[in-house]
Tab-separated table of C-alpha atoms in Angstrom:
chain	number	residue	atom	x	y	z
O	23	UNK	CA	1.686	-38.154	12.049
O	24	UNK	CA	1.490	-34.297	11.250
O	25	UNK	CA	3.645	-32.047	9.196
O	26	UNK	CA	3.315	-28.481	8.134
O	27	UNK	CA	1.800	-28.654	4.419
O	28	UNK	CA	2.231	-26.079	1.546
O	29	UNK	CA	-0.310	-23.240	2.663
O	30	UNK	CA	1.721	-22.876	6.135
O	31	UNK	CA	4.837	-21.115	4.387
O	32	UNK	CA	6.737	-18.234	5.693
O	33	UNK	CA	7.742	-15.300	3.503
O	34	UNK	CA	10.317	-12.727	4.306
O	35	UNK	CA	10.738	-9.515	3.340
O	36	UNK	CA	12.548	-8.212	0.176
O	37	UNK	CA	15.981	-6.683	1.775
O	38	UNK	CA	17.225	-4.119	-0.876
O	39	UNK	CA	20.237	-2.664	-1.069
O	40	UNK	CA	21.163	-0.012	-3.637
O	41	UNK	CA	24.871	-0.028	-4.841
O	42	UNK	CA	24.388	1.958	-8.068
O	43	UNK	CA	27.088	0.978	-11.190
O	44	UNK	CA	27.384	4.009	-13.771
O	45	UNK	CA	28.442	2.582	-17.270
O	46	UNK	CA	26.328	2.244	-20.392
O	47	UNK	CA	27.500	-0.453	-22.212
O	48	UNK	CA	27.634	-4.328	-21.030
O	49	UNK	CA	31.105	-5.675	-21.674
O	50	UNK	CA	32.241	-8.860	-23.060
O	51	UNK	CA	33.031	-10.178	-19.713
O	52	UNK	CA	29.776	-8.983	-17.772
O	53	UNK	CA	27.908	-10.955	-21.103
O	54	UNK	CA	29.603	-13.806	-20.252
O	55	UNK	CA	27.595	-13.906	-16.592
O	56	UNK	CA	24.323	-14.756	-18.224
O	57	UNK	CA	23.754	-18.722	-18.306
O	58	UNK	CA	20.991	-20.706	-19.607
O	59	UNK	CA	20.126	-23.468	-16.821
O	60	UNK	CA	19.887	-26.602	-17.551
O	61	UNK	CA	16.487	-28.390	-19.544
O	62	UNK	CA	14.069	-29.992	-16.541
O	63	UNK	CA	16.525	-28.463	-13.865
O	64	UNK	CA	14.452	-26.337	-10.904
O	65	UNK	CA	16.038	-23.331	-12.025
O	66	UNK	CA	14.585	-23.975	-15.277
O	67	UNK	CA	11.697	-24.121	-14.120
O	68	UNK	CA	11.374	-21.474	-11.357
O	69	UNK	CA	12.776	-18.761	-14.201
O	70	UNK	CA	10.013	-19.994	-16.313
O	71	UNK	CA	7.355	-19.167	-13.883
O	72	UNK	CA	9.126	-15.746	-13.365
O	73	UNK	CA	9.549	-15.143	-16.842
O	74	UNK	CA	5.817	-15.143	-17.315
O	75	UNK	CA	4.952	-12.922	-14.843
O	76	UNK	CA	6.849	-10.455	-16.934
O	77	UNK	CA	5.981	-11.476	-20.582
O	78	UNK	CA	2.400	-10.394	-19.670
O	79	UNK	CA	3.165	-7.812	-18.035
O	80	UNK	CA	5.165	-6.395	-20.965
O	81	UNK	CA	8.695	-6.589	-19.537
O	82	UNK	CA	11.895	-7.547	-20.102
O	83	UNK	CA	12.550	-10.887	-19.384
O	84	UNK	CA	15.197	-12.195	-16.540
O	85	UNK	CA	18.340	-13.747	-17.412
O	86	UNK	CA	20.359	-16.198	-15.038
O	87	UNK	CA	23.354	-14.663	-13.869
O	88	UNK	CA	26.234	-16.503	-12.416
O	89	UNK	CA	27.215	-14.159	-9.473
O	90	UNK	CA	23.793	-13.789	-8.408
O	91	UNK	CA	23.160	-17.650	-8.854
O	92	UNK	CA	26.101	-17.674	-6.425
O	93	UNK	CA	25.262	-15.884	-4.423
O	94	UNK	CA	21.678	-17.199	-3.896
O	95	UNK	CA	22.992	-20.354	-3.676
O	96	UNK	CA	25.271	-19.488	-0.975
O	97	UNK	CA	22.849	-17.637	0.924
O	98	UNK	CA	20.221	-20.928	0.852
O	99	UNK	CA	23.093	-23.127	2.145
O	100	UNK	CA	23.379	-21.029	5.311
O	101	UNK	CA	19.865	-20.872	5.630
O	102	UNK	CA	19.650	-24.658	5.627
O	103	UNK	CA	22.329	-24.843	7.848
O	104	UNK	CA	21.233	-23.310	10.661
O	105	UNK	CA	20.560	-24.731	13.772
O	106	UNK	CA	17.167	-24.129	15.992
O	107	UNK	CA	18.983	-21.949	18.183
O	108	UNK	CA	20.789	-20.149	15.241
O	109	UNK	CA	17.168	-19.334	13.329
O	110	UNK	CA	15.690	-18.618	16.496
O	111	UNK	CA	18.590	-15.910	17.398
O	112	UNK	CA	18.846	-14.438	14.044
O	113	UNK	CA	17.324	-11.272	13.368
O	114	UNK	CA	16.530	-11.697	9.583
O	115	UNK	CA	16.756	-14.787	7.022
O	116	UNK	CA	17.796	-12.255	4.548
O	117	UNK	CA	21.226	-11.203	7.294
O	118	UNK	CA	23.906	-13.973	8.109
O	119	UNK	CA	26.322	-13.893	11.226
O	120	UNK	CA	29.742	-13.558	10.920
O	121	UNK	CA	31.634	-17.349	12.430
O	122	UNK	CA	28.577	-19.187	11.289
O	123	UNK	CA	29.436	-21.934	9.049
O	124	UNK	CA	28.603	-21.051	5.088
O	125	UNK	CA	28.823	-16.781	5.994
O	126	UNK	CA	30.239	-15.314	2.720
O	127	UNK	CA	28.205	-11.492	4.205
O	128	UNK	CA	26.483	-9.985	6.591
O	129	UNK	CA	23.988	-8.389	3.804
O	130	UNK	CA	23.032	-9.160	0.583
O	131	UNK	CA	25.299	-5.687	-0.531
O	132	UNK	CA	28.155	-7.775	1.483
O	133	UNK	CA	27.067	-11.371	-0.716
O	134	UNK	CA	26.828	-9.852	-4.321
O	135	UNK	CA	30.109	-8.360	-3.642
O	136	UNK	CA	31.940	-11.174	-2.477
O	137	UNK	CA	30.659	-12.940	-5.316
O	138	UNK	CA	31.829	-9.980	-7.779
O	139	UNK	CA	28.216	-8.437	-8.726
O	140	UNK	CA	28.162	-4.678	-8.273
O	141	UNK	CA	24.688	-3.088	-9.405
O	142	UNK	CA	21.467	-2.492	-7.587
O	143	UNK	CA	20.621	-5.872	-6.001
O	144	UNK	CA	17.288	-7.148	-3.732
O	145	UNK	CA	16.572	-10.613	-2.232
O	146	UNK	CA	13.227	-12.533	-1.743
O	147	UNK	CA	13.633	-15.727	0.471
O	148	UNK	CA	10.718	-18.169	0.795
O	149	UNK	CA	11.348	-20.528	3.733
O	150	UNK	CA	8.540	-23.831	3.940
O	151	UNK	CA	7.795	-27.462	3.013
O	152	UNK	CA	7.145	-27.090	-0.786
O	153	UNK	CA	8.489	-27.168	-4.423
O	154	UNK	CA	10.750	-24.326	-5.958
O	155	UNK	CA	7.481	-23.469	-8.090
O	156	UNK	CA	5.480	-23.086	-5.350
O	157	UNK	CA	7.863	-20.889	-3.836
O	158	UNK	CA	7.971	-18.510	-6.897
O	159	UNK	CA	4.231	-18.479	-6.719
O	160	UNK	CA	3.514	-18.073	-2.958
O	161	UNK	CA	6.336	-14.858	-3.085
O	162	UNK	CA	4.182	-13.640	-6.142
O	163	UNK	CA	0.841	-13.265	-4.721
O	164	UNK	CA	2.508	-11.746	-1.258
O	165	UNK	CA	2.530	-8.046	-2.359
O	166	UNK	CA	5.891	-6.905	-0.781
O	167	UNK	CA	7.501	-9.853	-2.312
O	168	UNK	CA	5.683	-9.230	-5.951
O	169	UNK	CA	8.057	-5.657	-6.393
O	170	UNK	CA	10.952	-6.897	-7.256
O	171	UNK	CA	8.966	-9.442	-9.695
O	172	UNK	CA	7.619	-6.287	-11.917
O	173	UNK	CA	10.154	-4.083	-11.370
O	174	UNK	CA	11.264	-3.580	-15.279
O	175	UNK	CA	14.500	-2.237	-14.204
O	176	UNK	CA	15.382	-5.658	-12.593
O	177	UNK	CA	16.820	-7.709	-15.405
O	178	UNK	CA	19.199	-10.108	-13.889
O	179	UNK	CA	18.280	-12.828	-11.290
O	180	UNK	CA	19.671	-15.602	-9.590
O	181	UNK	CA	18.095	-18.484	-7.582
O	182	UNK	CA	19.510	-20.770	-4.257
O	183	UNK	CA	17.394	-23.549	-4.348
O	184	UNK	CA	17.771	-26.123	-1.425
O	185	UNK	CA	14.887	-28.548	-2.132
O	186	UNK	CA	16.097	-30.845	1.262
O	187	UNK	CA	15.355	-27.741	3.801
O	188	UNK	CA	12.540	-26.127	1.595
O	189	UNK	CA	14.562	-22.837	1.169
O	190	UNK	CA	14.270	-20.943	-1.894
O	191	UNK	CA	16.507	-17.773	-1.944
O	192	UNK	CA	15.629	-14.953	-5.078
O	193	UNK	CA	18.318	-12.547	-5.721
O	194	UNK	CA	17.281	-10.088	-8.201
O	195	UNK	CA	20.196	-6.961	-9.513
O	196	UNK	CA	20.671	-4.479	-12.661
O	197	UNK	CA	24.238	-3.332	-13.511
O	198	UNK	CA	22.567	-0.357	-14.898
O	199	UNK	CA	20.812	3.041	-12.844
O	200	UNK	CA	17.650	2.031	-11.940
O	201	UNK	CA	15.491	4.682	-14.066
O	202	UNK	CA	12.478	3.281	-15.455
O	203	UNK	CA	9.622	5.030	-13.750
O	204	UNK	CA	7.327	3.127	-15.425
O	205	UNK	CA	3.589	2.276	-12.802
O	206	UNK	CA	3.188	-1.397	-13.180
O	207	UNK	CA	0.146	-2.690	-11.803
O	208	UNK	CA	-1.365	-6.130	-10.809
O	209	UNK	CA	-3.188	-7.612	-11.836
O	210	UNK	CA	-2.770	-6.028	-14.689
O	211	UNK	CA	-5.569	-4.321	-17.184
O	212	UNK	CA	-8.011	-7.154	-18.456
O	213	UNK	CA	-6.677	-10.125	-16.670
O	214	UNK	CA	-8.588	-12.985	-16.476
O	215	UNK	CA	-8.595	-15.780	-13.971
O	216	UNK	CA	-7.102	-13.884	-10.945
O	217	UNK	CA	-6.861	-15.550	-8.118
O	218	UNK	CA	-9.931	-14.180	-5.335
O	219	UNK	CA	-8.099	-14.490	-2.000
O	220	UNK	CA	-5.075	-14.718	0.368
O	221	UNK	CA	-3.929	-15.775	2.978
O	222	UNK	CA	-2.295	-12.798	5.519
O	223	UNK	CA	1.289	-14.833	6.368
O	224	UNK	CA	4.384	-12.349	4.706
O	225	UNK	CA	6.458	-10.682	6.340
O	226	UNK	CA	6.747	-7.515	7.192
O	227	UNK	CA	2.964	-8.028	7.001
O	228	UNK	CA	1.375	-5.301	4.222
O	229	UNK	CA	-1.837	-5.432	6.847
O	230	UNK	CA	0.313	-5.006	10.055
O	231	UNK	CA	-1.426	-1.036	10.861
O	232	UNK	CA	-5.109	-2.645	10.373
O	233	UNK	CA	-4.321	-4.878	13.257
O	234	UNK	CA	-4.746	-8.095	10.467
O	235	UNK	CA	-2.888	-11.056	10.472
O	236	UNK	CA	-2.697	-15.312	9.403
O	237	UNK	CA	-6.149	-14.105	7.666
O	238	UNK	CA	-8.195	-14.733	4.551
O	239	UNK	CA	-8.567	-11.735	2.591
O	240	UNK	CA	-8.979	-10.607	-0.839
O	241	UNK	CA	-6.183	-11.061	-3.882
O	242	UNK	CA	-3.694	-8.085	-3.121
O	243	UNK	CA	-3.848	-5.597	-5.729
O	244	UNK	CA	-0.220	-3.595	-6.283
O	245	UNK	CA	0.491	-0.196	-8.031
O	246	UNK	CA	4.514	0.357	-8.277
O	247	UNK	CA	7.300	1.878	-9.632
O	248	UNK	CA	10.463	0.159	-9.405
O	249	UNK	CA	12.739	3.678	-9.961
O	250	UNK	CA	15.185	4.830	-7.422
O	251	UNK	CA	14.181	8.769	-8.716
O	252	UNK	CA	10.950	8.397	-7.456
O	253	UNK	CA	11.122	8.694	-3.471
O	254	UNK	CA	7.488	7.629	-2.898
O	255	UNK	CA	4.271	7.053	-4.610
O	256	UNK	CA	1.977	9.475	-2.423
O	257	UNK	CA	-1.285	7.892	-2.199
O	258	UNK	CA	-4.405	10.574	-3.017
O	259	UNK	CA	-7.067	8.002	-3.465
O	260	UNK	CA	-8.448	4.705	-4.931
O	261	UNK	CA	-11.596	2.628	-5.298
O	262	UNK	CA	-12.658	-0.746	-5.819
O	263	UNK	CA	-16.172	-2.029	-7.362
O	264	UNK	CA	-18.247	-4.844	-8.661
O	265	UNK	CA	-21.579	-4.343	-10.681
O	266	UNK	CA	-21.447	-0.959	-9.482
O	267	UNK	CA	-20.862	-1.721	-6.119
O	268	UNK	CA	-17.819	-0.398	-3.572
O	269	UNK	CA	-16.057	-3.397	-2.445
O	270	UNK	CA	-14.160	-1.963	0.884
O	271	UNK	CA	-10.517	-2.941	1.013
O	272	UNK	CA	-7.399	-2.020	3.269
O	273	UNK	CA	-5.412	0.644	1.728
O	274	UNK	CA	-1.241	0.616	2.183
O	275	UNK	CA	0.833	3.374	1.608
O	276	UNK	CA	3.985	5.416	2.617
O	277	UNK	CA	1.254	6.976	4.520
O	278	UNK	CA	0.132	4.525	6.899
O	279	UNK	CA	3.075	2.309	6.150
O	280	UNK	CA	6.846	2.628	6.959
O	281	UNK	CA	7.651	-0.404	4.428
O	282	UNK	CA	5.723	1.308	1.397
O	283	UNK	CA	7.527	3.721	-0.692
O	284	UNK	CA	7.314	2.551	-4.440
O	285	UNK	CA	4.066	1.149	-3.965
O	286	UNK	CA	0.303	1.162	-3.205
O	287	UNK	CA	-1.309	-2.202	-1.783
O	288	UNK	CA	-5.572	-2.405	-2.509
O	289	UNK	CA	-6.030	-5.425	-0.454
O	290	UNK	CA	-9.663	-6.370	-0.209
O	291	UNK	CA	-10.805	-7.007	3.185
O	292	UNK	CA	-13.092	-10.517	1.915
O	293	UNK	CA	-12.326	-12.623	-0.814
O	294	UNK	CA	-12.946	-11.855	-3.886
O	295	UNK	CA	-16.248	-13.313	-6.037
O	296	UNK	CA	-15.396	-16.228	-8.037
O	297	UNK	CA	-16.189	-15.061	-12.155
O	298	UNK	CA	-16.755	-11.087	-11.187
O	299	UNK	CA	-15.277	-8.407	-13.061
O	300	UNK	CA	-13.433	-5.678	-10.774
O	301	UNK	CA	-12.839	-2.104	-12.017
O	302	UNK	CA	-9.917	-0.396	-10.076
O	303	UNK	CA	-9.008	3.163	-9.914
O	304	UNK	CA	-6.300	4.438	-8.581
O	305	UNK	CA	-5.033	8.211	-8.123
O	306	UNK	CA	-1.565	8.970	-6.863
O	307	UNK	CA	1.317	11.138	-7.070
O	308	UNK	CA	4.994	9.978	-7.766
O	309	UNK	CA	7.256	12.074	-5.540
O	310	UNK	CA	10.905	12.573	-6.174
O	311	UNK	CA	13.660	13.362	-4.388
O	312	UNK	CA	13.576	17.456	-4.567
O	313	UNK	CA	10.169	17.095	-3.797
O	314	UNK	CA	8.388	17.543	-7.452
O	315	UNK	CA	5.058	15.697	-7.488
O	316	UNK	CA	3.598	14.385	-10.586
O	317	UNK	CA	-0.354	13.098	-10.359
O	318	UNK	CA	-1.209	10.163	-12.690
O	319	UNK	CA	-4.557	8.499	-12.651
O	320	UNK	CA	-4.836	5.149	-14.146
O	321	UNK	CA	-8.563	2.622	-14.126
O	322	UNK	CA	-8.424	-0.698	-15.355
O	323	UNK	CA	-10.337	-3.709	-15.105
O	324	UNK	CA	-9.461	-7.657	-14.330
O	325	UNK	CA	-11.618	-10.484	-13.904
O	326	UNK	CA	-11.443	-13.325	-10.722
O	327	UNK	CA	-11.412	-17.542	-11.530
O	328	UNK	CA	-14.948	-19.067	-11.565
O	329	UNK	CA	-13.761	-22.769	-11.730
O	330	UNK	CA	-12.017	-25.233	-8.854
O	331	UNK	CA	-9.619	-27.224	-11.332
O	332	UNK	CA	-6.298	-28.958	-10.131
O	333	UNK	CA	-3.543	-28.823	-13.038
O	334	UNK	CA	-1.454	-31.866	-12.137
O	335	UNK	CA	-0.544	-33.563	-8.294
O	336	UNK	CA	3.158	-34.039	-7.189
O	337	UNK	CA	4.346	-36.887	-5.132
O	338	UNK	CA	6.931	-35.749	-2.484
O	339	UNK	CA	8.323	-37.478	0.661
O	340	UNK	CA	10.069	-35.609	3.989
O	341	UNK	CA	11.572	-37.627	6.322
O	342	UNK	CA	10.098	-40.836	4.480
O	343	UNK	CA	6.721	-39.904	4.494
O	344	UNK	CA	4.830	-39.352	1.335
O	345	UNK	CA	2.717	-36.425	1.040
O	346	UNK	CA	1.141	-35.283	-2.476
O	347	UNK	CA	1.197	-31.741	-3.561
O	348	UNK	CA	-1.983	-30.446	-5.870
O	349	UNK	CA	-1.421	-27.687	-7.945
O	350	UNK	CA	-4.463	-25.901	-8.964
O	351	UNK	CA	-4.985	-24.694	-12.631
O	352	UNK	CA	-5.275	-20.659	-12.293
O	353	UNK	CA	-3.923	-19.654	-9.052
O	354	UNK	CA	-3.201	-20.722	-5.716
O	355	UNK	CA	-6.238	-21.824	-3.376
O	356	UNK	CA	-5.712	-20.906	0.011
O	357	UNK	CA	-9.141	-22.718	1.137
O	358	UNK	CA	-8.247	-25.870	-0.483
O	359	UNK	CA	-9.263	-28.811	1.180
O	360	UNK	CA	-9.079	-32.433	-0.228
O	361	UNK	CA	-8.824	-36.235	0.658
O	362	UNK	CA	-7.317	-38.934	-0.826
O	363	UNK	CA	-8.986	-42.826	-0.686
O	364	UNK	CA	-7.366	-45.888	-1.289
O	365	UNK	CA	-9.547	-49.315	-1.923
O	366	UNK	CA	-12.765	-47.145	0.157
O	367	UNK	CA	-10.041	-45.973	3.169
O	368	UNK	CA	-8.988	-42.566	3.479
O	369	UNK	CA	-4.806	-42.152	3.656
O	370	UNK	CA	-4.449	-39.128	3.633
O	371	UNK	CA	-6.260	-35.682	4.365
O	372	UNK	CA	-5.951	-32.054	4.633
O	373	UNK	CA	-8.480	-28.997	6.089
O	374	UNK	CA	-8.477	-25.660	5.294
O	375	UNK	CA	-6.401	-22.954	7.060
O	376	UNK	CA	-5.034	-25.833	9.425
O	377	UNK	CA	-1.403	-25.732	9.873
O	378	UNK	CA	-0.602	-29.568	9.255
O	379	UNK	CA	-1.862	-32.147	7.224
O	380	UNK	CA	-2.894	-35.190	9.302
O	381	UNK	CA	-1.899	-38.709	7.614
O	382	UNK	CA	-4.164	-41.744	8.383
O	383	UNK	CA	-2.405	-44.571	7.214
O	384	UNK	CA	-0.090	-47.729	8.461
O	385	UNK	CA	2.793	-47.180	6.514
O	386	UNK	CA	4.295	-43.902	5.681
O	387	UNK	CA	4.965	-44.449	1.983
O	388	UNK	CA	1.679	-44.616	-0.164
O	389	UNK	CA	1.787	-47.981	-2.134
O	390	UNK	CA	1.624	-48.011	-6.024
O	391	UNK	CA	-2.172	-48.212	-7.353
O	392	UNK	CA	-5.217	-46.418	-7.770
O	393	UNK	CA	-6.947	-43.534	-5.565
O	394	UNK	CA	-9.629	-41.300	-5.539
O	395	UNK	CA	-8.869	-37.629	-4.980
O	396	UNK	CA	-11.268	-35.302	-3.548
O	397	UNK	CA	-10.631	-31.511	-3.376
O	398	UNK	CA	-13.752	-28.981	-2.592
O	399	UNK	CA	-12.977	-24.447	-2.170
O	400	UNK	CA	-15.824	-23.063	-0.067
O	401	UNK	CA	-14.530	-19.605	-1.958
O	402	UNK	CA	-15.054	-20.845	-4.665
O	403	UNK	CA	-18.223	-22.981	-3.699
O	404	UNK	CA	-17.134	-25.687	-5.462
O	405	UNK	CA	-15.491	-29.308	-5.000
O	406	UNK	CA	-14.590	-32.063	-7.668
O	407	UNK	CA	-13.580	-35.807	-7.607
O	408	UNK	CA	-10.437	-37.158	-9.487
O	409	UNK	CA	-8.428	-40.295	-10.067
O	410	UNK	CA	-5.263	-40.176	-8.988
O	411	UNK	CA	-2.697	-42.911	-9.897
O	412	UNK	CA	0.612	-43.611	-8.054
O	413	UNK	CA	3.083	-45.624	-10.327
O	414	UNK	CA	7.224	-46.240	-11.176
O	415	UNK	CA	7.921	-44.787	-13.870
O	416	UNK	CA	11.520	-45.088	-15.601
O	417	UNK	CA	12.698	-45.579	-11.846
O	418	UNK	CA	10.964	-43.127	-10.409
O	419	UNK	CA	7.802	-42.813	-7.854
O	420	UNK	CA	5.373	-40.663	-9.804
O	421	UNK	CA	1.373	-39.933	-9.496
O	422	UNK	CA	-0.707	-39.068	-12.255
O	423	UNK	CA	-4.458	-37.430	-12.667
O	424	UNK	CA	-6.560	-38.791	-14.567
């Protein structure tokens, strides 16, 4: 039996749409929007995850809003609703058509409103068969899908979370003028433990114009600014090295790039070396709309992972068959291969860069007990053995590393 695992997701790309609101102040009512979800609840967790992403970055945090939340939600339940022949004819997961059951707008400008938000808004929509958490990390390390994510002028958010179809729906917004110029870059200036590859599968794909695509390349490197005063960032030039050494990468730009206008993608053209330390440099000039050009010039440094180390497993099941999710410590592995044993038989199995995991076992649901888990990252050149136990615990199916 074969299903599509975690590494074969499809992301879509961030729709903005600019609908700018004018007053200072936030007023009693607009306060009243911002939520706190619930303890252990995905959304919870998924703002967590995004949350971080900002803290070291230096940026204001998100805060739930209601509209937004609504909004996403709304969006996600159309998504899922969709038949074959309604995903096939639509022309983006981020438009919906009017007469289809669960349309509330055609665009995300039409959705906020209906839903009463009126600010700048954007959208990231992660469509595949894994956890909300996953989904916040896969749109992360995509590079299109990582703006909106460091954008500090971006302060409310809402999530549609529809864990039975595996869509996740992002909609980001600020009631205020979006007028931070400030260059964010990631990974940002003595990071440690950044991830050393990707794998080429966003859409619109950053590495379209270098004829590269469903590849393994290096961790995307970003340089953006999230203000709607600066038209472009014009790209003058960049470099890359390690020990001295020019590591080659694929530039993206407004120059080469009809998608890029905030931002500058350094994507590596191999993976990265596990444990090196990368110096960037980057040269650039932020354009504005009557044409003024300012230069900056910013270096920095970050260093890759050196170590293959799985954080915790997570036991799922799709159309009652379990599968079991591993979550590495640092960052996502795209090479990640591993098996799972049971009593000196192999259940269950997955190879790199293949699109489905192949289960090898009798019955679809794993039985309770003891396993050994293998999981080995030619990237990383490493591979490790853990036990892996599958137990009920207060009523529920669980597994457990140990």
């Amino acid at each position: 039996m074969r299903r599509k695992p975690f590494v074969g997701i499809v992301l879509l790309i961030i729709a903005a749409f600019l609908a700018m609101a004018g007053c200072a102040g936030v007023s009693r009512e607009e306060a009243s929007m911002t939520f706190a979800a619930p303890d252990g609840s995905d959304e919870a967790r998924v703002l967590t995850i995004a949350n971080d992403y900002r803290r070291v970055l230096g940026l204001p945090p998100f805060s739930l809003h209601r509209q937004l939340s609504s909004a996403a939600q709304a969006h996600a339940a159309y998504l899922s609703g969709l038949n074959a022949k309604q995903r096939d004819a639509a022309v983006s997961a981020h438009r919906e058509t009017k007469g289809v059951e669960g349309y509330t707008g055609e665009t995300l400008g039409d959705r906020a409103e209906f839903f009463g938000y009126s600010g700048a808004v954007a959208e990231g929509v992660a469509r595949g068969d894994f956890l909300p958490e996953h989904a916040i990390i896969a749109l992360f390390d995509a590079p299109y899908h990582r703006l909106e994510f460091v954008n500090p002028n971006y302060t409310d958010i809402g999530f549609g979370i529809r864990g039975d179809a595996r869509v996740t729906v992002i909609n980001y917004g600020s009631k205020q003028p979006l007028a931070n110029e400030t260059v964010v870059v990631y990974p940002y200036p003595g990071q440690r433990d950044v991830g050393t590859s990707w794998h080429v599968r966003e859409t619109p794909n950053p590495l379209a114009t270098f004829g590269i695509d469903d590849a393994i390349v290096g961790y995307p490197i970003s340089v953006s600014v999230g203000s709607s005063r600066v038209r472009e960032l014009r790209f003058i030039a960049a470099s890359l090295r390690l020990d001295g050494r020019e590591i080659p990468f694929f530039a993206v730009h407004a120059g080469n790039d009809r998608e890029s206008k905030g931002n500058i993608f350094l994507i590596p053209q191999k993976p990265l070396q596990p444990g090196g330390t990368y110096e960037v440099t980057v040269e650039a000039d932020k354009v504005y709309g009557d044409e003024k050009a300012e230069r900056f010039r910013q270096i920095w440094r970050f260093t890759t992972q050196r170590d293959l180390e799985i954080k915790h497993a997570i036991l799922d099941n799709y159309e009652g068959v379990d599968f079991v999710l591993f979550e590495p410590a640092v960052n996502s592995i795209p090479d990640l291969e591993y098996t799972l044993d049971k009593d000196g038989r192999r259940v269950r199995t997955k190879s790199a860069f293949k699109k489905s995991i192949t289960y090898r076992l009798d019955a679809a649901v794993l039985p309770e007990g003891d396993y050994r888990l293998h999981v080995a990252s030619r990237m990383l050149g490493q591979e490790k053995d853990y036990r892996l136990r599958l137990a009920t615990i207060n009523g529920k199916r669980a597994v457990f590393l140990e």
